[in-house]
Amino acid sequence: MAVSVFIARRIDAGLFAHVHEDVFDGPVDRHLLERFLAADHLQIAVAVDGDQLIGMCSGVIYHHPDKQDSWWINELGVAGPWRRQGIGTRLVMTCMDHARSIACHDIWVVADPTAEAEGFWQSMRWTRTGERLAMFASDL
């Protein structure tokens, strides 16, 4: 069966009940999923094989007072058995097409500078704009 890739909507929430364990960092919480799918600025492309969700690319439509709208890719995940088959590329391309359709000016990602990440984003012909990744956090 062919893998389908598309932007998920609220009507697609049932697909998240059958997620391969490699796709997200943890189990999908139904309440968080409902909140995510209801938010206009949050988007997620999904890859589905049969009735199983086997990949995703989540993002934020980023609005700022002095910049045109952008699409920020938050996470990209493809389950192990489906990796290196072009599904990650299809997920990103689906996000890019959708971002264009809603007049986003650009699309970007912050990725760990691993060989795997470098290879993937270079294969997409994306331009590296930074040298290092520094992430900071604080509990609230």
Tab-separated table of C-alpha atoms in Angstrom:
chain	number	residue	atom	x	y	z
A	1	MET	CA	0.000	0.000	0.000
A	2	ALA	CA	1.254	3.496	-0.826
A	3	VAL	CA	2.109	5.929	1.946
A	4	SER	CA	-0.184	8.990	2.024
A	5	VAL	CA	1.252	12.334	3.129
A	6	PHE	CA	-0.966	15.329	3.936
A	7	ILE	CA	-1.638	18.160	6.384
A	8	ALA	CA	-3.752	16.751	9.228
A	9	ARG	CA	-6.937	18.489	10.289
A	10	ARG	CA	-9.247	18.005	13.262
A	11	ILE	CA	-11.185	15.390	11.304
A	12	ASP	CA	-7.993	13.303	11.103
A	13	ALA	CA	-7.551	13.009	14.892
A	14	GLY	CA	-8.414	9.297	14.799
A	15	LEU	CA	-5.214	8.582	12.869
A	16	PHE	CA	-3.198	9.488	15.954
A	17	ALA	CA	-4.617	6.444	17.785
A	18	HIS	CA	-2.432	4.212	15.581
A	19	VAL	CA	1.002	5.864	15.714
A	20	HIS	CA	4.174	3.837	15.303
A	21	GLU	CA	6.232	4.195	18.506
A	22	ASP	CA	9.193	5.741	16.599
A	23	VAL	CA	7.314	8.819	15.341
A	24	PHE	CA	6.913	10.996	18.454
A	25	ASP	CA	9.070	11.327	21.563
A	26	GLY	CA	6.282	9.808	23.672
A	27	PRO	CA	2.678	8.655	23.455
A	28	VAL	CA	0.123	11.022	21.936
A	29	ASP	CA	-2.160	12.569	24.554
A	30	ARG	CA	-5.713	12.940	23.212
A	31	HIS	CA	-6.318	16.280	24.964
A	32	LEU	CA	-3.037	17.791	23.764
A	33	LEU	CA	-3.757	16.515	20.246
A	34	GLU	CA	-7.199	18.145	20.231
A	35	ARG	CA	-5.699	21.439	21.382
A	36	PHE	CA	-2.927	21.219	18.776
A	37	LEU	CA	-5.275	20.459	15.872
A	38	ALA	CA	-7.637	23.275	16.936
A	39	ALA	CA	-4.906	25.942	16.858
A	40	ASP	CA	-4.711	27.743	13.493
A	41	HIS	CA	-1.008	28.584	13.838
A	42	LEU	CA	0.039	24.977	14.567
A	43	GLN	CA	0.265	22.558	11.652
A	44	ILE	CA	1.311	18.942	11.178
A	45	ALA	CA	1.948	16.944	8.056
A	46	VAL	CA	1.472	13.214	8.571
A	47	ALA	CA	2.544	10.106	6.682
A	48	VAL	CA	0.115	7.196	6.865
A	49	ASP	CA	0.678	3.630	5.709
A	50	GLY	CA	-2.617	1.743	5.781
A	51	ASP	CA	-4.117	2.744	9.110
A	52	GLN	CA	-0.791	3.446	10.845
A	53	LEU	CA	0.713	6.921	11.238
A	54	ILE	CA	4.392	6.377	10.417
A	55	GLY	CA	5.749	9.929	10.115
A	56	MET	CA	5.105	13.560	10.917
A	57	CYS	CA	6.493	17.042	10.427
A	58	SER	CA	5.044	19.574	12.860
A	59	GLY	CA	5.402	23.288	12.576
A	60	VAL	CA	4.329	26.725	13.653
A	61	ILE	CA	3.171	29.550	11.453
A	62	TYR	CA	5.361	32.215	12.949
A	63	HIS	CA	3.901	35.745	13.091
A	64	HIS	CA	6.065	38.650	14.162
A	65	PRO	CA	5.527	42.445	14.123
A	66	ASP	CA	8.521	43.174	11.877
A	67	LYS	CA	8.722	40.067	9.675
A	68	GLN	CA	6.573	38.407	7.074
A	69	ASP	CA	4.959	35.134	8.116
A	70	SER	CA	7.304	32.146	8.271
A	71	TRP	CA	6.865	28.444	8.823
A	72	TRP	CA	9.089	27.046	11.543
A	73	ILE	CA	9.529	23.264	11.480
A	74	ASN	CA	9.404	22.108	15.066
A	75	GLU	CA	9.884	18.358	14.656
A	76	LEU	CA	10.346	15.793	11.917
A	77	GLY	CA	9.932	12.110	12.684
A	78	VAL	CA	9.732	8.993	10.527
A	79	ALA	CA	9.465	5.508	12.033
A	80	GLY	CA	12.594	3.372	11.557
A	81	PRO	CA	11.220	0.839	9.063
A	82	TRP	CA	10.154	3.672	6.708
A	83	ARG	CA	13.328	5.768	6.875
A	84	ARG	CA	15.462	6.421	3.778
A	85	GLN	CA	12.462	5.941	1.493
A	86	GLY	CA	11.765	9.617	0.795
A	87	ILE	CA	9.011	9.983	3.380
A	88	GLY	CA	10.833	12.691	5.367
A	89	THR	CA	11.328	14.597	2.119
A	90	ARG	CA	7.634	14.224	1.247
A	91	LEU	CA	6.633	15.461	4.698
A	92	VAL	CA	8.825	18.568	4.395
A	93	MET	CA	7.658	19.214	0.817
A	94	THR	CA	4.034	18.977	1.983
A	95	CYS	CA	4.783	21.590	4.651
A	96	MET	CA	6.529	23.785	2.080
A	97	ASP	CA	3.587	23.574	-0.336
A	98	HIS	CA	1.124	24.380	2.432
A	99	ALA	CA	3.276	27.269	3.688
A	100	ARG	CA	3.295	28.745	0.162
A	101	SER	CA	-0.478	28.359	-0.086
A	102	ILE	CA	-0.976	30.457	3.055
A	103	ALA	CA	1.541	33.121	1.958
A	104	CYS	CA	4.436	32.300	4.270
A	105	HIS	CA	7.619	34.051	3.165
A	106	ASP	CA	10.044	31.293	4.150
A	107	ILE	CA	10.431	28.025	6.019
A	108	TRP	CA	13.173	27.157	8.490
A	109	VAL	CA	14.332	24.606	11.031
A	110	VAL	CA	16.837	24.483	13.868
A	111	ALA	CA	18.516	21.081	13.847
A	112	ASP	CA	21.260	19.388	15.808
A	113	PRO	CA	24.376	19.541	13.616
A	114	THR	CA	24.634	15.755	13.208
A	115	ALA	CA	25.806	14.040	10.037
A	116	GLU	CA	22.283	12.653	9.540
A	117	ALA	CA	20.642	16.086	9.856
A	118	GLU	CA	23.282	17.746	7.679
A	119	GLY	CA	22.814	15.109	4.989
A	120	PHE	CA	19.028	15.345	5.047
A	121	TRP	CA	18.742	19.127	4.852
A	122	GLN	CA	21.492	19.346	2.232
A	123	SER	CA	19.649	16.723	0.157
A	124	MET	CA	16.636	19.066	0.296
A	125	ARG	CA	18.932	21.833	-1.037
A	126	TRP	CA	18.359	23.951	2.064
A	127	THR	CA	20.978	26.535	3.009
A	128	ARG	CA	22.721	26.253	6.353
A	129	THR	CA	22.579	29.664	8.016
A	130	GLY	CA	24.264	28.979	11.361
A	131	GLU	CA	27.331	27.241	12.714
A	132	ARG	CA	26.179	25.940	16.076
A	133	LEU	CA	23.015	25.136	17.918
A	134	ALA	CA	22.605	26.545	21.406
A	135	MET	CA	19.357	25.860	23.186
A	136	PHE	CA	18.372	27.300	26.541
A	137	ALA	CA	15.344	26.456	28.707
A	138	SER	CA	13.803	27.278	32.055
A	139	ASP	CA	11.046	25.622	34.038
A	140	LEU	CA	8.083	27.876	34.744
